PDB file of C-alpha atoms in Angstrom:
ATOM      1  CA  MET A   1      57.270   6.322  38.261  1.00  0.00           C
ATOM      2  CA  LYS A   2      55.196   9.169  36.958  1.00  0.00           C
ATOM      3  CA  SER A   3      56.173   8.015  33.464  1.00  0.00           C
ATOM      4  CA  ARG A   4      55.115   4.521  34.173  1.00  0.00           C
ATOM      5  CA  ASN A   5      51.818   5.650  35.635  1.00  0.00           C
ATOM      6  CA  LEU A   6      51.213   7.562  32.563  1.00  0.00           C
ATOM      7  CA  VAL A   7      51.918   4.811  30.219  1.00  0.00           C
ATOM      8  CA  LEU A   8      49.573   2.560  32.216  1.00  0.00           C
ATOM      9  CA  GLY A   9      46.712   5.191  32.263  1.00  0.00           C
ATOM     10  CA  MET A  10      47.079   5.420  28.385  1.00  0.00           C
ATOM     11  CA  ALA A  11      46.969   1.680  28.026  1.00  0.00           C
ATOM     12  CA  VAL A  12      43.830   1.609  30.116  1.00  0.00           C
ATOM     13  CA  ILE A  13      42.222   4.250  28.046  1.00  0.00           C
ATOM     14  CA  ALA A  14      43.247   2.491  24.835  1.00  0.00           C
ATOM     15  CA  LEU A  15      41.631  -0.812  26.155  1.00  0.00           C
ATOM     16  CA  GLY A  16      38.501   1.149  27.085  1.00  0.00           C
ATOM     17  CA  PHE A  17      38.265   2.497  23.469  1.00  0.00           C
ATOM     18  CA  THR A  18      38.855  -0.953  22.181  1.00  0.00           C
ATOM     19  CA  ALA A  19      36.206  -2.539  24.298  1.00  0.00           C
ATOM     20  CA  CYS A  20      33.810   0.321  23.336  1.00  0.00           C
ATOM     21  CA  LYS A  21      34.585  -0.233  19.669  1.00  0.00           C
ATOM     22  CA  ASN A  22      34.120  -3.897  19.956  1.00  0.00           C
ATOM     23  CA  GLU A  23      30.786  -3.412  21.644  1.00  0.00           C
ATOM     24  CA  LYS A  24      29.683  -0.940  18.835  1.00  0.00           C
ATOM     25  CA  GLU A  25      30.646  -3.527  16.286  1.00  0.00           C
ATOM     26  CA  LYS A  26      28.920  -6.407  18.025  1.00  0.00           C
ATOM     27  CA  GLU A  27      25.794  -4.332  18.114  1.00  0.00           C
ATOM     28  CA  ALA A  28      26.167  -3.560  14.404  1.00  0.00           C
ATOM     29  CA  GLU A  29      26.495  -7.034  13.532  1.00  0.00           C
ATOM     30  CA  LYS A  30      23.566  -7.978  15.598  1.00  0.00           C
ATOM     31  CA  ILE A  31      21.404  -5.352  13.622  1.00  0.00           C
ATOM     32  CA  VAL A  32      22.702  -6.655  10.298  1.00  0.00           C
ATOM     33  CA  ASP A  33      21.879 -10.244  11.447  1.00  0.00           C
ATOM     34  CA  THR A  34      18.335  -9.059  12.344  1.00  0.00           C
ATOM     35  CA  TYR A  35      17.811  -7.688   8.980  1.00  0.00           C
ATOM     36  CA  VAL A  36      19.008 -10.814   7.249  1.00  0.00           C
ATOM     37  CA  VAL A  37      16.906 -13.104   9.576  1.00  0.00           C
ATOM     38  CA  TYR A  38      13.820 -10.878   8.916  1.00  0.00           C
ATOM     39  CA  VAL A  39      14.219 -11.294   5.042  1.00  0.00           C
ATOM     40  CA  ASP A  40      14.757 -14.909   5.461  1.00  0.00           C
ATOM     41  CA  SER A  41      11.512 -15.238   7.539  1.00  0.00           C
ATOM     42  CA  LEU A  42       9.514 -13.673   4.879  1.00  0.00           C
ATOM     43  CA  GLY A  43      10.149 -16.749   2.680  1.00  0.00           C
ATOM     44  CA  THR A  44       8.116 -18.889   5.137  1.00  0.00           C
ATOM     45  CA  VAL A  45       5.028 -16.469   4.966  1.00  0.00           C
ATOM     46  CA  ALA A  46       2.183 -17.883   3.060  1.00  0.00           C
ATOM     47  CA  THR A  47       1.658 -16.025  -0.224  1.00  0.00           C
ATOM     48  CA  GLU A  48      -1.959 -14.950   0.654  1.00  0.00           C
ATOM     49  CA  ASP A  49      -0.953 -13.698   4.087  1.00  0.00           C
ATOM     50  CA  ALA A  50       2.062 -11.844   2.454  1.00  0.00           C
ATOM     51  CA  LYS A  51      -0.358 -10.112   0.058  1.00  0.00           C
ATOM     52  CA  ALA A  52      -2.884  -9.194   2.720  1.00  0.00           C
ATOM     53  CA  ASN A  53      -0.088  -7.611   5.088  1.00  0.00           C
ATOM     54  CA  TRP A  54       2.171  -6.345   2.373  1.00  0.00           C
ATOM     55  CA  GLN A  55       2.158  -2.744   3.489  1.00  0.00           C
ATOM     56  CA  SER A  56       3.169  -3.702   6.980  1.00  0.00           C
ATOM     57  CA  ILE A  57       5.795  -5.968   5.643  1.00  0.00           C
ATOM     58  CA  GLU A  58       7.305  -3.295   3.408  1.00  0.00           C
ATOM     59  CA  ALA A  59       7.353  -0.771   6.241  1.00  0.00           C
ATOM     60  CA  THR A  60       9.223  -3.254   8.418  1.00  0.00           C
ATOM     61  CA  TYR A  61      11.669  -4.049   5.772  1.00  0.00           C
ATOM     62  CA  GLU A  62      12.394  -0.475   5.128  1.00  0.00           C
ATOM     63  CA  LEU A  63      13.148   0.232   8.793  1.00  0.00           C
ATOM     64  CA  LYS A  64      15.345  -2.922   9.183  1.00  0.00           C
ATOM     65  CA  SER A  65      17.108  -2.128   5.905  1.00  0.00           C
ATOM     66  CA  ASN A  66      17.925   1.414   6.941  1.00  0.00           C
ATOM     67  CA  GLN A  67      19.104   0.260  10.318  1.00  0.00           C
ATOM     68  CA  ALA A  68      21.422  -2.304   8.704  1.00  0.00           C
ATOM     69  CA  ALA A  69      22.856   0.268   6.268  1.00  0.00           C
ATOM     70  CA  THR A  70      23.633   2.526   9.135  1.00  0.00           C
ATOM     71  CA  ALA A  71      25.089  -0.440  11.103  1.00  0.00           C
ATOM     72  CA  LEU A  72      27.313  -1.287   8.170  1.00  0.00           C
ATOM     73  CA  THR A  73      29.198   2.019   8.481  1.00  0.00           C
ATOM     74  CA  GLU A  74      30.121   0.971  11.924  1.00  0.00           C
ATOM     75  CA  LEU A  75      31.647  -2.090  10.599  1.00  0.00           C
ATOM     76  CA  LYS A  76      33.884  -0.073   8.115  1.00  0.00           C
ATOM     77  CA  GLU A  77      31.982  -1.310   5.049  1.00  0.00           C
ATOM     78  CA  ASP A  78      32.959  -4.847   5.798  1.00  0.00           C
ATOM     79  CA  GLU A  79      32.895  -6.671   2.557  1.00  0.00           C
ATOM     80  CA  LYS A  80      31.509 -10.080   3.911  1.00  0.00           C
ATOM     81  CA  VAL A  81      28.811  -8.159   5.934  1.00  0.00           C
ATOM     82  CA  LYS A  82      28.035  -6.025   2.712  1.00  0.00           C
ATOM     83  CA  GLU A  83      27.722  -9.267   0.560  1.00  0.00           C
ATOM     84  CA  LYS A  84      25.378 -10.762   3.167  1.00  0.00           C
ATOM     85  CA  MET A  85      23.247  -7.680   3.047  1.00  0.00           C
ATOM     86  CA  ASP A  86      23.160  -7.547  -0.807  1.00  0.00           C
ATOM     87  CA  ALA A  87      22.150 -11.141  -0.961  1.00  0.00           C
ATOM     88  CA  SER A  88      19.171 -10.332   1.521  1.00  0.00           C
ATOM     89  CA  LYS A  89      18.291  -7.295  -0.596  1.00  0.00           C
ATOM     90  CA  ALA A  90      18.246  -9.319  -3.815  1.00  0.00           C
ATOM     91  CA  LYS A  91      16.120 -11.955  -1.950  1.00  0.00           C
ATOM     92  CA  TYR A  92      13.666  -9.290  -0.778  1.00  0.00           C
ATOM     93  CA  ASP A  93      13.508  -7.667  -4.178  1.00  0.00           C
ATOM     94  CA  ALA A  94      12.665 -11.019  -5.926  1.00  0.00           C
ATOM     95  CA  LEU A  95       9.904 -11.607  -3.212  1.00  0.00           C
ATOM     96  CA  LYS A  96       8.603  -7.988  -3.843  1.00  0.00           C
ATOM     97  CA  ALA A  97       8.459  -8.342  -7.499  1.00  0.00           C
ATOM     98  CA  LYS A  98       6.474 -11.668  -7.184  1.00  0.00           C
ATOM     99  CA  MET A  99       4.036 -10.170  -4.777  1.00  0.00           C
ATOM    100  CA  MET A 100       3.511  -7.036  -6.873  1.00  0.00           C
ATOM    101  CA  ALA A 101       2.908  -9.289  -9.951  1.00  0.00           C
ATOM    102  CA  GLU A 102       0.474 -11.365  -8.070  1.00  0.00           C
ATOM    103  CA  MET A 103      -1.403  -8.463  -6.604  1.00  0.00           C
ATOM    104  CA  GLU A 104      -1.760  -6.780  -9.920  1.00  0.00           C
ATOM    105  CA  ALA A 105      -3.064  -9.921 -11.502  1.00  0.00           C
ATOM    106  CA  SER A 106      -5.695 -10.477  -8.594  1.00  0.00           C
ATOM    107  CA  LYS A 107      -7.042  -6.950  -9.266  1.00  0.00           C
ATOM    108  CA  PRO A 108     -10.575  -6.907 -10.454  1.00  0.00           C
ATOM    109  CA  ASP A 109     -11.018  -5.674 -14.088  1.00  0.00           C
ATOM    110  CA  PRO A 110     -12.691  -2.303 -13.676  1.00  0.00           C
ATOM    111  CA  LYS A 111     -14.774  -2.803 -16.845  1.00  0.00           C
ATOM    112  CA  GLN A 112     -16.112  -6.106 -15.324  1.00  0.00           C
ATOM    113  CA  VAL A 113     -16.702  -4.421 -12.032  1.00  0.00           C
ATOM    114  CA  MET A 114     -18.855  -1.780 -13.879  1.00  0.00           C
ATOM    115  CA  ARG A 115     -20.650  -4.559 -15.954  1.00  0.00           C
ATOM    116  CA  ASN A 116     -21.497  -6.418 -12.684  1.00  0.00           C
ATOM    117  CA  ALA A 117     -22.917  -3.208 -11.155  1.00  0.00           C
ATOM    118  CA  LEU A 118     -25.012  -2.316 -14.177  1.00  0.00           C
ATOM    119  CA  PHE A 119     -26.366  -5.738 -15.074  1.00  0.00           C
ATOM    120  CA  GLY A 120     -25.738  -7.993 -12.098  1.00  0.00           C
ATOM    121  CA  GLU A 121     -22.873 -10.198 -10.976  1.00  0.00           C
ATOM    122  CA  GLY A 122     -21.519 -12.118 -13.875  1.00  0.00           C
ATOM    123  CA  LYS A 123     -24.295 -11.418 -16.185  1.00  0.00           C
ATOM    124  CA  ILE A 124     -22.252  -9.737 -18.843  1.00  0.00           C
ATOM    125  CA  GLY A 125     -18.589 -10.546 -19.736  1.00  0.00           C
ATOM    126  CA  ALA A 126     -16.160  -9.296 -22.134  1.00  0.00           C
ATOM    127  CA  ASP A 127     -18.098 -10.981 -24.905  1.00  0.00           C
ATOM    128  CA  MET A 128     -21.138  -8.707 -24.277  1.00  0.00           C
ATOM    129  CA  ASN A 129     -23.490 -11.546 -24.668  1.00  0.00           C
ATOM    130  CA  PHE A 130     -27.078 -10.330 -23.951  1.00  0.00           C
ATOM    131  CA  SER A 131     -28.886 -13.465 -24.841  1.00  0.00           C
ATOM    132  CA  TRP A 132     -30.028 -13.890 -21.353  1.00  0.00           C
ATOM    133  CA  VAL A 133     -32.169 -10.773 -21.717  1.00  0.00           C
ATOM    134  CA  ASN A 134     -35.677 -11.580 -22.766  1.00  0.00           C
ATOM    135  CA  ALA A 135     -39.225 -10.149 -22.914  1.00  0.00           C
ATOM    136  CA  GLY A 136     -39.760 -11.104 -19.390  1.00  0.00           C
ATOM    137  CA  ASN A 137     -36.730  -9.404 -17.760  1.00  0.00           C
ATOM    138  CA  ILE A 138     -35.637  -6.617 -20.045  1.00  0.00           C
ATOM    139  CA  HIS A 139     -37.624  -3.987 -18.186  1.00  0.00           C
ATOM    140  CA  GLY A 140     -35.849  -4.943 -14.953  1.00  0.00           C
ATOM    141  CA  VAL A 141     -32.627  -4.935 -16.859  1.00  0.00           C
ATOM    142  CA  TYR A 142     -33.120  -1.371 -18.056  1.00  0.00           C
ATOM    143  CA  GLN A 143     -34.337  -0.271 -14.675  1.00  0.00           C
ATOM    144  CA  GLN A 144     -31.208  -1.573 -12.890  1.00  0.00           C
ATOM    145  CA  PHE A 145     -28.971  -0.075 -15.601  1.00  0.00           C
ATOM    146  CA  VAL A 146     -30.402   3.325 -15.419  1.00  0.00           C
ATOM    147  CA  HIS A 147     -30.659   3.577 -11.697  1.00  0.00           C
ATOM    148  CA  THR A 148     -27.067   2.364 -11.319  1.00  0.00           C
ATOM    149  CA  VAL A 149     -25.834   5.067 -13.736  1.00  0.00           C
ATOM    150  CA  GLU A 150     -27.932   7.662 -11.830  1.00  0.00           C
ATOM    151  CA  ASP A 151     -26.228   6.499  -8.415  1.00  0.00           C
ATOM    152  CA  ASN A 152     -22.801   6.743  -9.786  1.00  0.00           C
ATOM    153  CA  LYS A 153     -22.931   9.648 -12.348  1.00  0.00           C
ATOM    154  CA  ASP A 154     -20.835  11.915 -10.289  1.00  0.00           C
ATOM    155  CA  ARG A 155     -18.047   9.299  -9.930  1.00  0.00           C
ATOM    156  CA  TYR A 156     -17.777   8.228 -13.463  1.00  0.00           C
ATOM    157  CA  SER A 157     -14.775   9.438 -15.723  1.00  0.00           C
ATOM    158  CA  ARG A 158     -15.063  10.205 -19.471  1.00  0.00           C
ATOM    159  CA  GLU A 159     -13.892   6.603 -20.138  1.00  0.00           C
ATOM    160  CA  ASP A 160     -16.431   5.323 -17.747  1.00  0.00           C
ATOM    161  CA  TRP A 161     -19.221   7.107 -19.718  1.00  0.00           C
ATOM    162  CA  ASP A 162     -17.818   5.864 -22.948  1.00  0.00           C
ATOM    163  CA  GLU A 163     -18.041   2.303 -21.530  1.00  0.00           C
ATOM    164  CA  VAL A 164     -21.604   3.011 -20.189  1.00  0.00           C
ATOM    165  CA  LYS A 165     -22.609   4.275 -23.608  1.00  0.00           C
ATOM    166  CA  MET A 166     -21.275   1.093 -25.438  1.00  0.00           C
ATOM    167  CA  MET A 167     -23.245  -1.261 -22.981  1.00  0.00           C
ATOM    168  CA  TYR A 168     -26.388   0.896 -23.380  1.00  0.00           C
ATOM    169  CA  GLU A 169     -26.261   0.589 -26.992  1.00  0.00           C
ATOM    170  CA  ALA A 170     -25.705  -3.175 -26.887  1.00  0.00           C
ATOM    171  CA  LEU A 171     -28.786  -3.460 -24.557  1.00  0.00           C
ATOM    172  CA  ASP A 172     -30.691  -1.302 -27.129  1.00  0.00           C
ATOM    173  CA  SER A 173     -29.700  -3.685 -29.802  1.00  0.00           C
ATOM    174  CA  ARG A 174     -30.922  -6.610 -27.847  1.00  0.00           C
ATOM    175  CA  LYS A 175     -34.219  -4.791 -27.258  1.00  0.00           C
ATOM    176  CA  ASN A 176     -34.842  -4.526 -31.015  1.00  0.00           C
ATOM    177  CA  THR A 177     -34.760  -8.483 -31.066  1.00  0.00           C
ATOM    178  CA  VAL A 178     -36.820  -8.825 -27.717  1.00  0.00           C
ATOM    179  CA  GLU A 179     -39.541  -6.602 -29.288  1.00  0.00           C
ATOM    180  CA  LYS A 180     -40.178  -9.204 -31.885  1.00  0.00           C
ATOM    181  CA  GLU A 181     -40.348 -11.909 -29.218  1.00  0.00           C
ATOM    182  CA  GLY A 182     -43.288 -10.664 -27.417  1.00  0.00           C
ATOM    183  CA  LEU A 183     -42.387  -7.503 -25.311  1.00  0.00           C
ATOM    184  CA  SER A 184     -45.431  -6.119 -23.763  1.00  0.00           C
ATOM    185  CA  SER A 185     -46.729  -2.632 -24.675  1.00  0.00           C
ATOM    186  CA  SER A 186     -46.559  -1.791 -20.831  1.00  0.00           C
ATOM    187  CA  ASP A 187     -42.996  -2.774 -20.453  1.00  0.00           C
ATOM    188  CA  ASN A 188     -42.061  -1.032 -23.716  1.00  0.00           C
ATOM    189  CA  ARG A 189     -43.690   2.214 -22.420  1.00  0.00           C
ATOM    190  CA  LYS A 190     -41.653   1.893 -19.166  1.00  0.00           C
ATOM    191  CA  ILE A 191     -38.408   1.292 -21.028  1.00  0.00           C
ATOM    192  CA  ALA A 192     -39.061   4.331 -23.133  1.00  0.00           C
ATOM    193  CA  GLY A 193     -39.447   6.354 -19.999  1.00  0.00           C
ATOM    194  CA  LEU A 194     -36.114   5.084 -18.627  1.00  0.00           C
ATOM    195  CA  LYS A 195     -34.446   5.798 -22.024  1.00  0.00           C
ATOM    196  CA  MET A 196     -35.725   9.315 -21.808  1.00  0.00           C
ATOM    197  CA  LYS A 197     -34.247   9.720 -18.338  1.00  0.00           C
ATOM    198  CA  PHE A 198     -30.831   8.168 -19.454  1.00  0.00           C
ATOM    199  CA  ALA A 199     -30.205  10.298 -22.639  1.00  0.00           C
ATOM    200  CA  PRO A 200     -29.865  13.736 -21.002  1.00  0.00           C
ATOM    201  CA  MET A 201     -28.002  12.394 -17.943  1.00  0.00           C
ATOM    202  CA  TYR A 202     -25.465  10.784 -20.176  1.00  0.00           C
ATOM    203  CA  THR A 203     -25.019  13.869 -22.296  1.00  0.00           C
ATOM    204  CA  LEU A 204     -24.677  16.249 -19.522  1.00  0.00           C
ATOM    205  CA  ASN A 205     -22.393  14.261 -17.267  1.00  0.00           C
ATOM    206  CA  ARG A 206     -20.178  12.923 -19.987  1.00  0.00           C
ATOM    207  CA  MET A 207     -19.598  16.693 -21.061  1.00  0.00           C
ATOM    208  CA  GLY A 208     -18.892  17.481 -17.351  1.00  0.00           C
ATOM    209  CA  ALA A 209     -16.461  14.604 -17.023  1.00  0.00           C
ATOM    210  CA  LYS A 210     -14.651  15.677 -20.284  1.00  0.00           C
ATOM    211  CA  SER A 211     -14.406  19.288 -19.021  1.00  0.00           C
ATOM    212  CA  GLU A 212     -13.074  18.190 -15.609  1.00  0.00           C
ATOM    213  CA  GLU A 213     -10.498  16.067 -17.455  1.00  0.00           C
ATOM    214  CA  MET A 214      -9.377  18.878 -19.560  1.00  0.00           C
ATOM    215  CA  GLN A 215      -9.030  21.225 -16.433  1.00  0.00           C
ATOM    216  CA  LYS A 216      -6.741  18.573 -14.793  1.00  0.00           C
ATOM    217  CA  ALA A 217      -4.685  18.310 -17.923  1.00  0.00           C
ATOM    218  CA  LYS A 218      -4.047  22.013 -18.015  1.00  0.00           C
ATOM    219  CA  GLN A 219      -3.031  22.042 -14.340  1.00  0.00           C
TER     220      GLN A 219
END
């Protein structure tokens, strides 16, 4: 009788372990399915919305991916489940590559951003065409240029200063043409004052930017 009770007791315990194990496996499968469904759902998100919320999407993906990887161990590295997870990972990686490429392509050109600040939105493009600068507006153009440089001088890198110098020389070249087209003596004097302000500001700040760059390189 005792022996029979012992066998029955062991059978109950075994059934308990099996039930517990099945519950863990079911929970693990549910976690993996949640991961797969999440990745699938990303395919329905509009591109612009995905780009705008990419940080949040990536953080959520990492969390669900790690949870699914842990759940897979509960399923004894089940090959079918692993294949399902690998397919979802490949799908996510493809989406991420697409998003990264689109976000990179939509980034504003830093040189154009600088040109817009120095001369006005869309006034100067990569072709460096200054034909719009004339005797009537050239003083204002120099004014905006020099004041913008002054406002940003502490933020410019050595490369930025080189770009500033190139655009300044292009503007100066245009001035030579404008002078022959009726530039007033008054505006010419004002421009000369702005040029006197720009020259030492450029020299000192570019030297400072170069020194700072060299210090960072040593570190």
